[in-house]
Coordinates of C-alpha atoms in Angstrom, one line a residue:
Chain A
X21 CA 33.8 -35.3 43.3
X22 CA 32.9 -31.3 42.1
X23 CA 36.8 -31.2 42.5
X24 CA 37.5 -34.2 40.4
X25 CA 34.8 -33.4 37.6
X26 CA 36.6 -30.2 37.6
X27 CA 40.1 -31.3 36.7
X28 CA 39.2 -33.9 34.7
X29 CA 36.7 -31.3 32.3
X30 CA 40.1 -28.9 32.9
X31 CA 42.1 -32.1 31.1
X32 CA 39.6 -33.0 28.6
X33 CA 39.9 -28.8 27.6
X34 CA 44.1 -29.5 27.5
X35 CA 43.0 -32.2 25.3
X36 CA 40.8 -30.4 22.8
X37 CA 42.9 -27.5 23.1
X38 CA 46.4 -29.7 21.9
X39 CA 44.2 -31.6 19.1
X40 CA 43.9 -28.3 17.0
X41 CA 47.7 -27.9 17.4
X42 CA 49.2 -31.2 16.7
X43 CA 49.0 -33.8 14.1
X44 CA 45.7 -35.8 13.9
X45 CA 45.9 -39.5 15.7
X46 CA 43.8 -40.8 12.3
X47 CA 41.7 -43.9 12.8
X48 CA 41.9 -45.5 8.9
X49 CA 45.8 -44.9 8.8
X50 CA 47.6 -47.4 6.1
X51 CA 51.2 -48.3 6.9
X52 CA 53.3 -48.2 4.8
X53 CA 56.6 -51.2 4.2
X54 CA 59.5 -50.6 1.9
X55 CA 59.6 -52.0 -1.3
X56 CA 62.2 -54.1 -1.9
X57 CA 62.2 -54.3 -5.7
X58 CA 64.4 -52.0 -7.7
X59 CA 63.5 -48.5 -7.7
X60 CA 62.5 -46.6 -11.1
X61 CA 65.6 -45.1 -12.4
X62 CA 63.1 -42.6 -14.5
X63 CA 60.7 -40.6 -12.0
X64 CA 60.2 -38.8 -14.6
X65 CA 58.0 -41.6 -16.3
X66 CA 55.8 -41.8 -13.2
X67 CA 53.1 -38.5 -14.0
X68 CA 55.9 -35.6 -13.8
X69 CA 55.0 -33.8 -17.1
X70 CA 54.6 -30.2 -16.6
X71 CA 57.6 -30.3 -13.5
X72 CA 61.4 -29.4 -13.7
X73 CA 63.1 -32.4 -15.9
X74 CA 63.7 -35.8 -14.2
X75 CA 67.4 -35.2 -14.1
X76 CA 67.4 -33.2 -10.8
X77 CA 65.5 -35.8 -9.4
X78 CA 66.9 -39.0 -7.8
X79 CA 64.3 -41.3 -6.0
X80 CA 65.6 -42.1 -2.6
X81 CA 62.8 -44.8 -1.2
X82 CA 59.7 -46.8 -3.0
X83 CA 56.9 -47.7 0.1
X84 CA 53.9 -49.7 -0.4
X85 CA 50.7 -50.7 1.7
X86 CA 50.4 -53.8 2.4
X87 CA 47.6 -54.6 -0.4
X88 CA 50.2 -53.0 -2.6
X89 CA 47.3 -50.8 -4.0
X90 CA 49.6 -47.6 -2.3
X91 CA 53.3 -46.8 -4.0
X92 CA 54.5 -43.4 -2.0
X93 CA 57.7 -42.2 -4.1
X94 CA 60.0 -40.2 -2.2
X95 CA 62.3 -38.2 -4.5
X96 CA 65.3 -36.1 -3.6
X97 CA 65.3 -32.5 -5.4
X98 CA 69.0 -31.9 -6.3
X99 CA 69.0 -28.1 -6.3
X100 CA 66.5 -27.4 -3.4
X101 CA 68.0 -30.6 -1.5
X102 CA 64.5 -31.0 -0.1
X103 CA 62.7 -34.3 -0.3
X104 CA 59.0 -34.6 -2.0
X105 CA 56.5 -37.8 -2.1
X106 CA 54.9 -39.0 -4.9
X107 CA 51.5 -41.0 -3.6
X108 CA 50.3 -43.4 -6.3
X109 CA 47.0 -45.4 -6.4
X110 CA 44.5 -46.5 -9.1
X111 CA 41.7 -44.8 -7.6
X112 CA 42.3 -40.7 -8.0
X113 CA 40.1 -40.0 -4.1
X114 CA 42.8 -42.5 -2.7
X115 CA 46.2 -40.5 -3.5
X116 CA 44.0 -36.3 -3.9
X117 CA 44.6 -34.5 -1.0
X118 CA 45.6 -38.1 1.0
X119 CA 47.6 -37.4 4.5
X120 CA 51.3 -38.6 4.3
X121 CA 52.6 -39.4 8.4
X122 CA 55.7 -39.7 9.3
X123 CA 55.3 -41.1 12.6
X124 CA 58.7 -40.7 14.2
X125 CA 59.0 -36.9 13.7
X126 CA 55.0 -36.8 14.2
X127 CA 54.4 -34.6 11.3
X128 CA 51.8 -34.7 8.6
X129 CA 51.7 -33.1 5.1
X130 CA 48.9 -32.8 2.6
X131 CA 49.2 -34.5 -1.0
X132 CA 48.2 -32.1 -3.8
X133 CA 45.5 -32.8 -6.6
X134 CA 48.2 -34.6 -8.1
X135 CA 49.5 -37.2 -4.8
X136 CA 52.4 -34.8 -4.6
X137 CA 53.9 -32.9 -1.2
X138 CA 56.6 -31.6 -0.5
X139 CA 58.3 -33.0 2.7
X140 CA 61.1 -30.8 3.0
X141 CA 64.3 -30.9 4.4
X142 CA 63.9 -34.3 7.0
X143 CA 66.2 -36.6 8.1
X144 CA 65.4 -39.5 5.8
X145 CA 66.9 -41.9 8.0
X146 CA 65.0 -41.6 11.0
X147 CA 61.8 -40.0 9.3
X148 CA 61.2 -42.7 6.4
X149 CA 61.6 -45.7 8.9
X150 CA 57.5 -45.4 9.8
X151 CA 55.5 -43.7 6.9
X152 CA 51.7 -44.3 7.0
X153 CA 48.9 -42.4 4.3
X154 CA 45.6 -41.2 5.2
X155 CA 43.1 -41.4 2.1
X156 CA 40.3 -38.8 3.2
X157 CA 36.9 -40.7 4.4
X158 CA 34.5 -39.1 2.4
X159 CA 34.4 -36.7 -0.3
X160 CA 31.4 -33.7 -0.8
X161 CA 31.0 -31.5 -3.6
X162 CA 29.1 -27.9 -2.1
X163 CA 27.9 -25.3 -4.7
X164 CA 27.1 -21.8 -3.3
X165 CA 22.9 -22.3 -4.7
X166 CA 22.5 -25.5 -3.1
X167 CA 23.2 -28.3 -0.6
X168 CA 26.4 -30.6 -1.0
X169 CA 26.7 -33.3 -3.3
X170 CA 28.1 -37.0 -1.8
X171 CA 31.3 -37.8 -4.7
X172 CA 32.4 -40.4 -2.3
X173 CA 31.8 -42.0 1.0
X174 CA 33.7 -46.2 2.7
X175 CA 31.3 -48.0 3.3
X176 CA 30.3 -47.0 7.0
X177 CA 30.1 -43.3 6.1
X178 CA 27.2 -43.9 3.3
X179 CA 24.7 -42.3 5.6
X180 CA 27.0 -39.3 6.2
X181 CA 25.4 -36.1 5.2
X182 CA 26.9 -32.3 5.4
X183 CA 24.7 -29.5 6.8
X184 CA 26.1 -26.5 5.3
X185 CA 25.2 -22.6 5.8
X186 CA 26.8 -19.3 4.1
X187 CA 26.6 -16.6 6.1
X188 CA 27.8 -13.6 3.9
X189 CA 27.4 -10.5 6.4
X190 CA 30.3 -8.3 6.2
X191 CA 33.0 -8.4 3.7
X192 CA 34.4 -11.8 4.3
X193 CA 31.5 -14.9 3.6
X194 CA 31.8 -17.2 6.0
X195 CA 30.6 -21.1 5.2
X196 CA 29.3 -22.8 8.4
X197 CA 29.7 -27.2 7.8
X198 CA 28.8 -29.5 9.8
X199 CA 28.7 -33.3 9.3
X200 CA 25.7 -35.1 10.7
X201 CA 24.4 -38.9 10.3
X202 CA 28.1 -40.0 11.7
X203 CA 28.1 -43.8 13.1
X204 CA 28.7 -43.4 16.7
X205 CA 32.1 -44.7 16.8
X206 CA 33.5 -42.3 13.8
X207 CA 34.8 -39.2 14.3
X208 CA 35.9 -36.3 11.6
X209 CA 39.2 -35.5 12.9
X210 CA 39.9 -33.1 10.1
X211 CA 37.9 -31.4 7.8
X212 CA 39.7 -29.7 4.2
X213 CA 37.7 -27.3 2.1
X214 CA 39.2 -27.2 -1.7
X215 CA 38.9 -24.0 -3.1
X216 CA 41.2 -24.9 -6.0
X217 CA 44.7 -26.2 -6.9
X218 CA 46.6 -23.6 -4.8
X219 CA 44.5 -22.7 -1.7
X220 CA 43.3 -25.1 0.7
X221 CA 41.5 -24.7 4.1
X222 CA 42.4 -27.4 6.7
X223 CA 40.4 -27.5 10.0
X224 CA 39.9 -29.4 12.8
X225 CA 36.1 -29.9 14.2
X226 CA 34.5 -29.5 16.7
X227 CA 31.4 -31.0 17.9
X228 CA 31.6 -32.2 14.0
X229 CA 31.2 -28.6 13.2
X230 CA 33.5 -25.8 11.3
X231 CA 33.9 -22.1 10.2
X232 CA 35.2 -21.9 7.4
X233 CA 36.0 -17.9 5.8
X234 CA 36.4 -18.5 2.6
X235 CA 37.7 -15.9 -0.1
X236 CA 35.8 -13.5 -2.4
X237 CA 34.2 -15.0 -5.3
X238 CA 34.8 -18.5 -3.7
X239 CA 32.9 -20.5 -6.8
X240 CA 32.0 -24.4 -6.1
X241 CA 34.2 -26.0 -3.5
X242 CA 34.9 -29.8 -2.2
X243 CA 35.3 -30.7 1.7
X244 CA 37.1 -34.0 2.4
X245 CA 36.7 -35.4 5.5
X246 CA 39.1 -37.3 7.2
X247 CA 38.7 -40.1 9.9
Chain B
X25 CA 54.7 -12.2 32.5
X26 CA 50.7 -11.6 32.2
X27 CA 49.1 -13.5 29.8
X28 CA 48.5 -11.4 27.0
X29 CA 52.1 -10.5 26.9
X30 CA 52.5 -14.1 26.1
X31 CA 49.6 -14.2 23.9
X32 CA 51.5 -11.0 21.6
X33 CA 54.7 -13.2 22.1
X34 CA 53.6 -16.1 20.4
X35 CA 51.3 -14.4 17.8
X36 CA 54.6 -13.3 17.0
X37 CA 56.4 -16.8 16.6
X38 CA 53.1 -17.5 14.4
X39 CA 53.4 -14.9 12.3
X40 CA 57.6 -15.2 11.9
X41 CA 57.1 -19.1 10.8
X42 CA 59.1 -20.0 14.0
X43 CA 57.0 -21.5 16.7
X44 CA 56.7 -24.8 17.8
X45 CA 54.1 -27.1 18.7
X46 CA 53.7 -26.2 22.1
X47 CA 53.4 -22.2 21.4
X48 CA 51.0 -23.1 19.3
X49 CA 49.1 -25.5 22.1
X50 CA 50.0 -22.5 24.4
X51 CA 48.3 -19.9 22.6
X52 CA 45.2 -21.5 21.8
X53 CA 44.9 -22.9 25.7
X54 CA 45.8 -18.9 26.5
X55 CA 42.9 -17.4 23.7
X56 CA 40.1 -20.1 25.3
X57 CA 41.5 -19.1 28.8
X58 CA 40.5 -15.3 27.8
X59 CA 37.3 -16.4 25.9
X60 CA 36.0 -18.7 28.7
X61 CA 34.2 -15.5 31.3
X62 CA 33.0 -14.3 28.1
X63 CA 31.3 -17.1 26.8
X64 CA 29.7 -18.1 30.6
X65 CA 28.3 -14.5 30.9
X66 CA 26.6 -14.0 27.3
X67 CA 25.3 -17.8 27.4
X68 CA 21.8 -17.7 27.9
X69 CA 19.3 -20.4 28.1
X70 CA 18.9 -21.6 25.0
X71 CA 22.4 -22.2 25.0
X72 CA 22.8 -24.6 27.7
X73 CA 19.2 -25.9 25.7
X74 CA 20.9 -26.5 22.9
X75 CA 23.8 -28.7 24.2
X76 CA 26.5 -26.4 23.8
X77 CA 29.0 -26.4 26.9
X78 CA 31.0 -22.7 27.3
X79 CA 33.6 -24.6 26.4
X80 CA 32.6 -25.7 23.3
X81 CA 32.0 -22.3 22.6
X82 CA 35.3 -20.8 23.0
X83 CA 36.8 -23.8 21.3
X84 CA 34.9 -23.4 18.7
X85 CA 35.3 -19.7 18.4
X86 CA 38.9 -20.2 18.6
X87 CA 39.3 -22.9 16.0
X88 CA 38.3 -21.3 13.3
X89 CA 41.4 -18.4 13.8
X90 CA 43.3 -21.5 13.8
X91 CA 42.2 -23.2 10.2
X92 CA 45.7 -23.5 8.0
X93 CA 46.3 -23.3 4.4
X94 CA 48.3 -25.8 2.3
X95 CA 51.6 -24.3 3.0
X96 CA 51.3 -24.9 6.8
X97 CA 50.2 -21.2 7.7
X98 CA 46.9 -19.5 9.5
X99 CA 45.3 -17.0 7.1
X100 CA 42.9 -15.7 9.4
X101 CA 44.9 -15.1 12.7
X102 CA 47.7 -13.9 10.4
X103 CA 45.4 -11.3 8.8
X104 CA 43.8 -10.7 12.0
X105 CA 47.2 -10.2 13.6
X106 CA 49.8 -9.1 11.0
X107 CA 53.5 -8.2 11.5
X108 CA 52.4 -4.6 11.9
X109 CA 50.0 -4.8 14.7
X110 CA 52.0 -6.9 16.5
X111 CA 55.4 -5.0 16.4
X112 CA 52.7 -1.6 17.4
X113 CA 51.6 -3.7 20.6
X114 CA 55.2 -4.6 21.1
X115 CA 56.1 -0.8 22.0
X116 CA 52.0 -0.3 23.2
X117 CA 51.1 -1.0 26.8
X118 CA 49.5 -4.3 28.0
X119 CA 46.1 -2.8 28.2
X120 CA 46.2 -1.8 24.8
X121 CA 46.6 -4.8 23.7
X122 CA 44.8 -6.6 26.2
X123 CA 41.3 -4.1 25.0
X124 CA 42.3 -4.8 21.2
X125 CA 42.3 -8.7 21.7
X126 CA 39.6 -8.7 23.7
X127 CA 37.6 -6.9 21.0
X128 CA 38.1 -9.3 18.9
X129 CA 38.0 -12.5 20.9
X130 CA 34.4 -10.5 21.8
X131 CA 33.3 -9.7 18.1
X132 CA 33.9 -13.3 17.1
X133 CA 32.2 -15.2 19.5
X134 CA 29.1 -12.7 19.0
X135 CA 29.7 -14.2 15.2
X136 CA 29.7 -17.7 16.5
X137 CA 26.7 -17.1 18.4
X138 CA 25.3 -15.9 15.5
X139 CA 26.1 -18.9 13.0
X140 CA 24.9 -21.0 15.8
X141 CA 21.6 -19.4 15.6
X142 CA 19.6 -22.1 13.9
X143 CA 20.8 -24.2 16.8
X144 CA 20.8 -22.1 19.3
X145 CA 17.3 -21.3 18.9
X146 CA 15.6 -23.8 16.9
X147 CA 12.1 -22.0 16.8
X148 CA 13.1 -19.7 14.6
X149 CA 15.3 -21.7 12.1
X150 CA 11.5 -23.4 12.1
X151 CA 9.4 -20.6 11.2
X152 CA 12.2 -19.3 9.0
X153 CA 11.4 -22.8 7.3
X154 CA 8.2 -22.5 7.8
X155 CA 7.7 -18.9 5.9
X156 CA 10.1 -20.3 3.1
X157 CA 7.7 -23.5 2.5
X158 CA 4.2 -21.2 2.4
X159 CA 6.0 -18.4 0.4
X160 CA 6.8 -20.9 -2.3
X161 CA 3.8 -22.2 -2.4
X162 CA 1.8 -18.5 -3.1
X163 CA 1.3 -17.1 -6.1
X164 CA 3.1 -14.0 -6.5
X165 CA 5.2 -14.7 -4.2
X166 CA 8.8 -15.4 -5.7
X167 CA 12.3 -15.8 -4.0
X168 CA 15.6 -15.5 -4.4
X169 CA 18.8 -16.6 -3.6
X170 CA 21.9 -14.1 -3.8
X171 CA 25.1 -14.7 -2.7
X172 CA 23.9 -16.6 0.6
X173 CA 21.6 -13.9 1.0
X174 CA 17.6 -14.8 0.9
X175 CA 15.3 -12.6 -0.4
X176 CA 11.7 -12.5 -1.1
X177 CA 10.0 -10.1 -3.9
X178 CA 6.2 -10.6 -3.3
X179 CA 4.4 -9.0 -6.6
X180 CA 0.3 -10.2 -6.5
X181 CA -1.2 -10.5 -9.3
X182 CA -2.9 -7.0 -10.1
X183 CA -1.0 -5.5 -8.0
X184 CA 1.4 -3.4 -10.8
X185 CA 4.9 -2.4 -9.4
X186 CA 4.3 0.3 -7.3
X187 CA 6.4 0.3 -4.3
X188 CA 5.7 1.7 -0.4
X189 CA 6.9 4.8 0.7
X190 CA 9.2 3.2 3.0
X191 CA 12.9 3.4 3.1
X192 CA 14.7 -0.2 3.2
X193 CA 15.7 0.1 6.9
X194 CA 11.9 0.8 8.0
X195 CA 10.5 -1.6 6.2
X196 CA 10.1 -4.3 9.1
X197 CA 8.1 -1.4 11.3
X198 CA 6.2 -0.4 8.2
X199 CA 5.2 -4.2 7.6
X200 CA 4.8 -4.8 11.9
X201 CA 2.0 -1.8 11.8
X202 CA 0.4 -3.6 8.5
X203 CA 0.4 -7.0 10.2
X204 CA -0.7 -5.3 13.7
X205 CA -3.8 -3.0 12.1
X206 CA -5.3 -5.8 10.0
X207 CA -5.2 -8.2 12.8
X208 CA -2.4 -11.1 11.4
X209 CA -1.4 -11.0 15.0
X210 CA -1.8 -14.7 16.5
X211 CA -2.1 -16.5 13.5
X212 CA -0.7 -18.9 11.7
X213 CA 2.5 -18.9 8.9
X214 CA 0.3 -19.9 6.9
X215 CA -2.9 -17.8 6.9
X216 CA -0.6 -15.1 8.2
X217 CA 1.4 -14.6 4.7
X218 CA -1.6 -15.6 3.3
X219 CA -3.8 -12.8 4.4
X220 CA -0.5 -10.5 4.3
X221 CA -0.3 -10.6 0.3
X222 CA -4.2 -10.6 -0.3
X223 CA -3.6 -7.0 1.5
X224 CA -0.6 -6.1 -0.7
X225 CA -2.6 -7.4 -3.6
X226 CA -6.0 -5.1 -2.7
X227 CA -3.4 -2.0 -2.0
X228 CA -1.4 -2.7 -5.6
X229 CA 1.5 -3.1 -3.8
X230 CA 4.9 -5.1 -4.4
X231 CA 7.6 -5.4 -2.3
X232 CA 11.2 -7.0 -2.3
X233 CA 12.4 -7.8 1.1
X234 CA 15.4 -10.2 3.0
X235 CA 13.6 -13.8 4.0
X236 CA 15.0 -12.5 7.4
X237 CA 13.1 -9.5 7.7
X238 CA 9.9 -11.4 7.2
X239 CA 10.9 -13.4 10.3
X240 CA 11.2 -10.0 12.1
X241 CA 7.8 -9.0 11.2
X242 CA 6.4 -12.2 11.7
X243 CA 7.9 -12.3 15.3
X244 CA 7.5 -8.8 16.2
X245 CA 3.9 -9.0 15.3
X246 CA 3.4 -12.1 17.4
X247 CA 5.4 -10.6 20.4
X248 CA 3.4 -7.0 20.1
X249 CA 0.2 -9.0 20.1
X250 CA 0.8 -11.3 23.1
X251 CA 2.1 -7.7 24.5
X252 CA -1.3 -6.1 24.4
X253 CA -3.1 -9.4 25.5
X254 CA -1.1 -9.6 28.3
X255 CA -2.0 -5.6 29.0
X256 CA -5.6 -6.5 28.7
X257 CA -5.8 -9.4 30.9
X258 CA -3.9 -7.5 33.7
X259 CA -6.6 -4.6 33.2
X260 CA -8.9 -7.4 33.2
X261 CA -7.3 -8.6 36.5
X262 CA -7.3 -5.0 37.4
X263 CA -11.5 -4.9 37.4
X264 CA -11.6 -8.8 38.3
X265 CA -10.2 -7.2 41.9
X266 CA -12.0 -3.8 42.1
X267 CA -15.3 -4.8 40.5
X268 CA -15.9 -8.0 39.8
X269 CA -16.2 -11.5 41.1
X270 CA -12.7 -12.5 41.0
X271 CA -12.6 -16.2 38.5
X272 CA -12.2 -19.1 40.0
X273 CA -8.5 -19.9 38.4
X274 CA -8.0 -22.5 40.8
X275 CA -11.1 -24.5 40.1
X276 CA -9.8 -23.7 35.7
X277 CA -6.4 -25.2 37.0
X278 CA -7.2 -28.3 38.6
X279 CA -9.8 -28.9 35.3
X280 CA -6.3 -28.5 33.2
X281 CA -4.7 -30.8 35.8
X282 CA -7.0 -33.7 35.0
X283 CA -7.1 -32.6 31.2
X284 CA -3.4 -32.8 30.6
X285 CA -3.4 -36.3 33.2
X286 CA -5.9 -37.3 30.2
X287 CA -4.4 -36.4 27.4
X288 CA -0.7 -38.2 29.1
X289 CA -2.4 -41.1 30.1
X290 CA -3.2 -41.5 26.0
X291 CA 1.0 -41.0 25.4
X292 CA 1.4 -44.0 28.2
X293 CA -1.0 -45.7 26.8
X294 CA 0.9 -45.3 23.4
X295 CA 4.2 -46.2 24.8
X296 CA 5.1 -42.6 23.6
X297 CA 6.5 -42.0 27.2
X298 CA 7.0 -44.3 30.3
X299 CA 4.8 -43.8 34.1
X300 CA 7.9 -41.9 35.2
X301 CA 7.9 -39.8 32.8
X302 CA 4.3 -39.3 32.5
X303 CA 4.7 -38.1 36.7
X304 CA 7.6 -35.7 35.6
X305 CA 5.4 -34.1 33.1
X306 CA 2.6 -33.2 35.5
X307 CA 4.9 -31.9 37.9
X308 CA 6.5 -30.0 35.9
X309 CA 3.3 -28.6 34.4
X310 CA 2.0 -28.2 37.8
X311 CA 5.2 -26.0 39.1
X312 CA 4.4 -24.0 35.8
X313 CA 0.5 -23.1 36.2
X314 CA 1.8 -22.0 39.8
X315 CA 4.3 -19.6 38.2
X316 CA 1.8 -18.8 36.1
X317 CA -0.6 -17.6 39.1
X318 CA 2.5 -16.0 40.6
X319 CA 3.3 -13.5 37.4
X320 CA 4.6 -15.7 35.2
X321 CA 7.0 -18.0 33.6
X322 CA 10.6 -18.1 35.9
X323 CA 12.5 -20.4 33.6
X324 CA 12.8 -21.9 30.2
X325 CA 10.3 -25.3 29.6
X326 CA 13.4 -27.6 29.4
X327 CA 14.0 -26.1 33.0
X328 CA 11.1 -27.4 34.5
X329 CA 10.7 -30.4 33.3
X330 CA 14.6 -31.3 34.0
X331 CA 13.7 -30.5 37.2
X332 CA 12.0 -33.9 37.9
X333 CA 13.7 -36.1 35.1
X334 CA 17.3 -35.3 36.3
X335 CA 18.2 -37.1 34.0
X336 CA 17.5 -35.9 30.9
X337 CA 19.8 -34.4 28.8
X338 CA 18.8 -31.4 26.6
X339 CA 19.9 -33.9 22.9
X340 CA 17.4 -36.2 24.6
X341 CA 14.8 -33.3 25.2
X342 CA 15.3 -31.6 21.9
X343 CA 14.1 -35.1 20.3
X344 CA 11.9 -36.2 21.9
X345 CA 10.1 -34.8 25.2
X346 CA 9.9 -31.1 24.0
X347 CA 7.3 -31.4 21.3
X348 CA 4.8 -33.1 24.3
X349 CA 5.8 -30.4 26.3
X350 CA 5.2 -28.0 24.4
X351 CA 1.8 -29.4 22.9
X352 CA 1.0 -29.7 26.5
X353 CA 1.5 -25.9 27.6
X354 CA -0.1 -24.3 24.0
X355 CA -3.1 -26.2 24.3
X356 CA -3.2 -25.0 28.5
X357 CA -2.7 -21.3 27.5
X358 CA -5.6 -21.4 25.2
X359 CA -7.3 -23.1 27.3
X360 CA -6.9 -20.8 29.9
X361 CA -7.2 -17.5 27.2
X362 CA -10.6 -18.8 26.3
X363 CA -11.9 -19.2 29.8
X364 CA -10.6 -15.4 30.0
X365 CA -12.5 -14.6 26.5
X366 CA -15.7 -15.8 27.9
X367 CA -15.4 -14.7 31.3
X368 CA -14.8 -11.3 28.9
X369 CA -17.3 -11.6 26.6
X370 CA -20.0 -12.2 30.1
X371 CA -18.1 -8.2 31.3
X372 CA -19.1 -7.4 28.2
X373 CA -22.7 -7.9 28.2
X374 CA -22.8 -6.6 31.7
X375 CA -21.3 -3.4 30.9
X376 CA -23.8 -3.1 27.9
X377 CA -26.6 -3.3 30.4
X378 CA -24.9 -0.6 32.4
X379 CA -24.8 1.4 29.8

């Protein structure tokens, strides 16, 4: 019995180590389907202001969610040869910092503030056959002098709270973040700290707990939770 | 190949951003394996009470190294093991890298224990909250939160701006001395700080001190008091054995057992505990009393109760059982203290008559 216990304990340890290394199997992923209508010949019209001229892009594929609320446009950057993804949704918390998963390649990408992600050099025939997205399940705003405030949460996470503690011993401040009051069947697979438009820190919580080492002079930040 | 050499190679792949998922997985696993014996060695009773397994602590420590940024890089890992360090160790002895790696892991483990201190030692966090609550209500006290650190300014009315003539490092010892001399030991947090502020006001002193130092002051004062009390009671015991009739400890403990059974019956009547739990509490308390008679408490209160309620988890204990058991132990200790004090007072009268 002891040997069995040790075996299962070792296996648990191996599983948890691989959870840190591998893409997460998100619970609330939404599968996307190929959109059969004519793709737009003017990708620059879909919120690309400030980026390079549209001529360098060509739209490859458009994918939609079953309820047509999510639209994912895959664009090809003619200059670099890489693929880029642009996620659209009427609600900003659905496309900002959402995960895009290429199921066949077992890879995940995180969109930025504008719903944009660089996929890089991927084999589009194989990789884009099965794509899903996972928007954040809850969003909190954290300030150095206060408790995290909930900005958005899905219905079943309405009671979920974040407990934070800031440790500033030494040159590097560390932020301890713990999710509490989670429903029994819910598990936070990723916790993302968005410091600013350029810097995000992606953690795999252990026991619903994460320690982030903050950059100097970090101000208020947003914390995104994914199930 | 030695474990450390493997780690070094995997680190090199990661720093060069030329790694496979399996490399990352192997690296995490190797680090956890290296850290586990250290965690087991350092984890005390508090850790077990908090419900953390050594595996959880090792993973928590390691996972903070593997936080990625938006570009998929590992900033913390790359800072600790930048290419210069890795290059240096590629040419050095394996033992050198082993030492460096162990130092880093041990330091980060210490940090993890520190970050988890409020869960591992919840009573400290509770005292801290209580101190904050008390100070907020006390006139002349101000709480300043600055960059995550909490400082307390105690400037009672009419105190002026006279500061104590001690360095910041010695402030804690200075305060402990004041608290012990003023007889604040043994007082609950609100009375303790009320009297401390009164004393500072009388002396026209004002202090600015980190909250953590105040917490340490409170704990050290109570510790000092308990130690002196233990010395007194051992002196009493010595006298008891040589000069005066031995106190009837057995009779007191018997009295206590009856008293605790009555108290627990009340919990049972109010459906707060079951009959089995009542018996587990009584047995645990009996064992604790036996240990008190034999030289002192041997393990945590959780350990005593767990022996008679083996299915109880640390979480359950923290949630419901701890406050009942702590209450019973505290009142039992007070009961015995009172009995001893009364006997000591009797001896005082006896000494007076002799003189």
